[in-house]
Amino acid sequence: MAWIDASDGPKLAPMRALVEAAEVAFAPLVSRRRVKKGASLARPGEHCARLYLVRSGLLRSFHVVEGKEVNAHFALEGGIVGAVDSIVHG
């Protein structure tokens, strides 16, 4: 994953190992998906059972409250976005 680099120094070696182990463990659950600018990953009210890793670009997570979009999170490259509560609680 791009946000941890060998040039980050020895203090991050355990973190690099953890990230590499996580990539191997989650590989069977991961699929790639290209998303065009402005496209939605889920519709309002839809159960979201996935987490998305941003390989490039930016993803915005938001809720619709009284018909208005309210930003919840911005995920930059290397960031993760998804509705964890929806995954855990269904």
Coordinates of C-alpha atoms in Angstrom, one line a residue:
M1 CA 0.0 0.0 0.0
A2 CA 1.4 3.3 -1.0
W3 CA 1.3 5.3 2.2
I4 CA 4.0 3.2 3.9
D5 CA 7.3 3.3 2.1
A6 CA 10.7 1.8 2.9
S7 CA 12.0 5.4 3.2
D8 CA 9.7 5.9 6.3
G9 CA 12.4 4.4 8.5
P10 CA 12.8 1.5 10.9
K11 CA 10.1 2.7 13.3
L12 CA 7.5 1.8 10.8
A13 CA 8.8 -1.7 10.0
P14 CA 6.2 -3.4 12.2
M15 CA 3.5 -1.3 10.5
R16 CA 4.7 -2.4 7.1
A17 CA 4.7 -6.0 8.1
L18 CA 1.1 -5.6 9.5
V19 CA -0.1 -4.0 6.3
E20 CA 1.5 -6.7 4.2
A21 CA -0.1 -9.4 6.3
A22 CA -3.5 -7.7 6.0
E23 CA -3.2 -7.5 2.2
V24 CA -2.5 -11.2 2.1
A25 CA -5.3 -12.1 4.5
F26 CA -7.9 -9.9 2.8
A27 CA -6.8 -10.8 -0.8
P28 CA -9.6 -13.3 -1.3
L29 CA -12.2 -10.7 -0.3
V30 CA -10.9 -7.9 -2.5
S31 CA -12.0 -7.0 -6.0
R32 CA -11.0 -4.0 -8.0
R33 CA -13.6 -1.5 -9.2
R34 CA -13.1 1.7 -11.2
V35 CA -15.5 4.4 -10.4
K36 CA -16.1 7.4 -12.6
K37 CA -16.1 10.9 -11.2
G38 CA -19.6 11.7 -9.7
A39 CA -20.6 8.0 -9.6
S40 CA -22.2 6.5 -6.5
L41 CA -21.0 3.3 -4.8
A42 CA -24.3 2.8 -3.0
R43 CA -27.8 4.2 -3.1
P44 CA -29.5 5.9 -0.1
G45 CA -31.0 3.2 2.2
E46 CA -29.0 0.4 0.5
H47 CA -27.1 -2.0 2.8
C48 CA -23.3 -1.4 2.3
A49 CA -21.4 -4.6 2.9
R50 CA -18.0 -3.4 1.5
L51 CA -15.1 -1.2 2.4
Y52 CA -13.3 0.6 -0.4
L53 CA -9.6 1.3 -0.5
V54 CA -8.8 4.4 -2.6
R55 CA -5.9 3.6 -5.0
S56 CA -6.0 7.0 -6.7
G57 CA -8.2 10.0 -6.5
L58 CA -10.7 10.9 -3.8
L59 CA -13.9 9.4 -2.4
R60 CA -16.5 11.3 -0.5
S61 CA -18.8 9.6 2.0
F62 CA -22.0 11.4 2.9
H63 CA -25.5 11.0 4.4
V64 CA -28.7 12.5 3.1
V65 CA -30.5 14.5 5.8
E66 CA -33.8 16.3 5.0
G67 CA -32.9 16.0 1.3
K68 CA -29.4 17.5 1.6
E69 CA -26.1 15.8 1.3
V70 CA -24.1 16.1 4.6
N71 CA -20.4 15.1 4.2
A72 CA -19.2 12.4 6.6
H73 CA -15.7 11.6 5.4
F74 CA -13.2 12.3 2.6
A75 CA -10.8 9.4 1.7
L76 CA -7.7 10.3 -0.2
E77 CA -5.3 7.9 -1.9
G78 CA -4.5 5.1 0.6
G79 CA -7.7 5.9 2.6
I80 CA -10.6 3.6 3.3
V81 CA -14.3 4.5 3.0
G82 CA -17.4 2.4 3.8
A83 CA -20.2 2.1 6.3
V84 CA -18.6 0.0 9.0
D85 CA -21.8 0.1 11.1
S86 CA -23.7 -1.3 8.2
I87 CA -21.2 -4.1 7.7
V88 CA -21.2 -5.0 11.5
H89 CA -24.9 -4.6 12.2
G90 CA -26.4 -5.4 8.8

